[in-house]
Amino acid sequence: MTTTPEHDKRIAEMKFFSVYPHYVDKVEKKGRTVEELHTVIEWLTGFNTKKIKQLIDEKVTFKTFFDRATLNPNADLIKGVICGYRIEDIETPLTKKARYLDKLIDELAKGRKMEKILREKK
């Protein structure tokens, strides 16, 4: 299943600061911490807590967020279905990156061990 241009545009224009509180709520409701959330975000993007807060304050879009990110070289190990899309089948790079983040946060909220979430090539 590939994404539509409209879907990809919506992802690109979404504001990170408006989605971030939902990430926090999702993980905290399941007993995880903001620190763990930031660990996951940093693993994927290279952004530490200070940079995450700066990007929130700047009210950047997901496009800007991922344009500034240094994607983890192991991000391609993130597979599975999120939001109805199989990640490995998503063709639009930005949408794929956003779904990588969604998948990692979903795994965190579901109680997956951090060592499994932060994938390492074998």
Short mmCIF file of C-alpha atoms in Angstrom, two decimals:
data_model
loop_
_atom_site.label_atom_id
_atom_site.label_comp_id
_atom_site.label_asym_id
_atom_site.label_seq_id
_atom_site.Cartn_x
_atom_site.Cartn_y
_atom_site.Cartn_z
CA MET A 1 0.00 0.00 0.00
CA THR A 2 1.53 3.29 -1.06
CA THR A 3 0.63 6.67 0.34
CA THR A 4 -1.25 9.33 -1.62
CA PRO A 5 0.22 12.73 -2.50
CA GLU A 6 -2.39 14.32 -0.23
CA HIS A 7 -1.34 12.10 2.67
CA ASP A 8 2.33 12.89 2.08
CA LYS A 9 1.58 16.63 1.94
CA ARG A 10 -0.38 16.45 5.19
CA ILE A 11 2.57 14.71 6.91
CA ALA A 12 5.05 17.30 5.57
CA GLU A 13 2.94 20.22 6.82
CA MET A 14 2.11 18.79 10.25
CA LYS A 15 3.72 20.73 13.07
CA PHE A 16 5.98 18.69 15.33
CA PHE A 17 5.03 20.78 18.39
CA SER A 18 1.35 19.91 17.92
CA VAL A 19 2.02 16.14 17.73
CA TYR A 20 4.67 15.97 20.45
CA PRO A 21 2.19 16.23 23.39
CA HIS A 22 0.33 13.23 21.96
CA TYR A 23 3.58 11.26 21.94
CA VAL A 24 4.12 12.19 25.60
CA ASP A 25 0.56 11.24 26.56
CA LYS A 26 0.80 7.93 24.71
CA VAL A 27 3.98 6.78 26.41
CA GLU A 28 3.16 8.13 29.88
CA LYS A 29 -0.26 6.43 29.89
CA LYS A 30 1.59 3.15 29.41
CA GLY A 31 4.09 3.80 32.21
CA ARG A 32 7.00 4.98 30.09
CA THR A 33 8.83 8.28 30.59
CA VAL A 34 9.54 11.43 28.61
CA GLU A 35 13.24 10.57 28.99
CA GLU A 36 12.63 7.25 27.22
CA LEU A 37 10.65 9.08 24.53
CA HIS A 38 13.58 11.46 24.03
CA THR A 39 15.98 8.51 23.87
CA VAL A 40 13.93 7.04 21.03
CA ILE A 41 13.70 10.37 19.19
CA GLU A 42 17.43 10.94 19.62
CA TRP A 43 18.26 7.45 18.35
CA LEU A 44 16.24 8.05 15.18
CA THR A 45 17.05 11.71 14.51
CA GLY A 46 20.15 12.66 16.47
CA PHE A 47 18.20 15.36 18.35
CA ASN A 48 18.93 15.56 22.08
CA THR A 49 16.42 16.93 24.61
CA LYS A 50 17.67 20.52 24.20
CA LYS A 51 17.30 20.33 20.40
CA ILE A 52 13.84 18.71 20.68
CA LYS A 53 12.70 21.60 22.88
CA GLN A 54 14.20 24.10 20.44
CA LEU A 55 12.34 22.52 17.50
CA ILE A 56 9.11 22.60 19.51
CA ASP A 57 9.66 26.28 20.32
CA GLU A 58 10.34 27.00 16.63
CA LYS A 59 7.07 25.22 15.72
CA VAL A 60 8.74 23.38 12.85
CA THR A 61 6.87 21.18 10.41
CA PHE A 62 7.69 17.50 10.06
CA LYS A 63 9.44 18.39 6.80
CA THR A 64 11.78 20.80 8.59
CA PHE A 65 12.15 18.39 11.52
CA PHE A 66 13.36 15.56 9.31
CA ASP A 67 15.34 17.87 6.98
CA ARG A 68 17.44 18.83 10.02
CA ALA A 69 17.69 15.29 11.36
CA THR A 70 20.56 12.90 10.88
CA LEU A 71 18.67 9.66 10.44
CA ASN A 72 20.12 6.67 12.25
CA PRO A 73 21.80 4.33 9.75
CA ASN A 74 19.84 1.43 11.28
CA ALA A 75 16.46 3.09 10.68
CA ASP A 76 15.87 0.75 7.75
CA LEU A 77 15.56 -2.07 10.31
CA ILE A 78 12.23 -0.54 11.43
CA LYS A 79 9.57 -2.65 9.79
CA GLY A 80 5.92 -3.47 10.25
CA VAL A 81 2.57 -1.77 9.97
CA ILE A 82 1.75 1.59 11.48
CA CYS A 83 -1.30 3.75 10.76
CA GLY A 84 -2.42 1.21 8.18
CA TYR A 85 0.78 1.38 6.13
CA ARG A 86 3.56 -1.19 5.88
CA ILE A 87 6.62 0.94 6.56
CA GLU A 88 8.93 -0.88 4.17
CA ASP A 89 6.46 -0.22 1.30
CA ILE A 90 6.23 3.56 1.80
CA GLU A 91 7.94 5.25 -1.14
CA THR A 92 7.96 8.90 -0.01
CA PRO A 93 11.09 9.41 2.14
CA LEU A 94 9.57 12.00 4.49
CA THR A 95 6.45 9.94 5.11
CA LYS A 96 8.61 6.87 5.75
CA LYS A 97 10.68 8.80 8.32
CA ALA A 98 7.54 10.04 10.07
CA ARG A 99 6.21 6.47 10.22
CA TYR A 100 9.55 5.26 11.58
CA LEU A 101 9.05 7.68 14.46
CA ASP A 102 5.43 6.60 14.94
CA LYS A 103 6.47 2.93 15.01
CA LEU A 104 9.22 3.49 17.58
CA ILE A 105 6.87 5.45 19.84
CA ASP A 106 4.21 2.77 19.45
CA GLU A 107 6.72 0.09 20.46
CA LEU A 108 7.77 2.17 23.47
CA ALA A 109 4.15 2.57 24.55
CA LYS A 110 3.54 -1.16 24.14
CA GLY A 111 6.29 -1.90 26.62
CA ARG A 112 8.92 -3.23 24.25
CA LYS A 113 12.40 -3.28 25.73
CA MET A 114 14.57 -0.32 24.81
CA GLU A 115 17.31 -2.62 23.47
CA LYS A 116 14.80 -3.98 20.92
CA ILE A 117 13.44 -0.54 19.98
CA LEU A 118 16.92 0.87 19.37
CA ARG A 119 17.79 -1.53 16.61
CA GLU A 120 21.34 -2.61 15.96
CA LYS A 121 22.55 -4.40 12.86
CA LYS A 122 23.92 -7.85 13.55
#
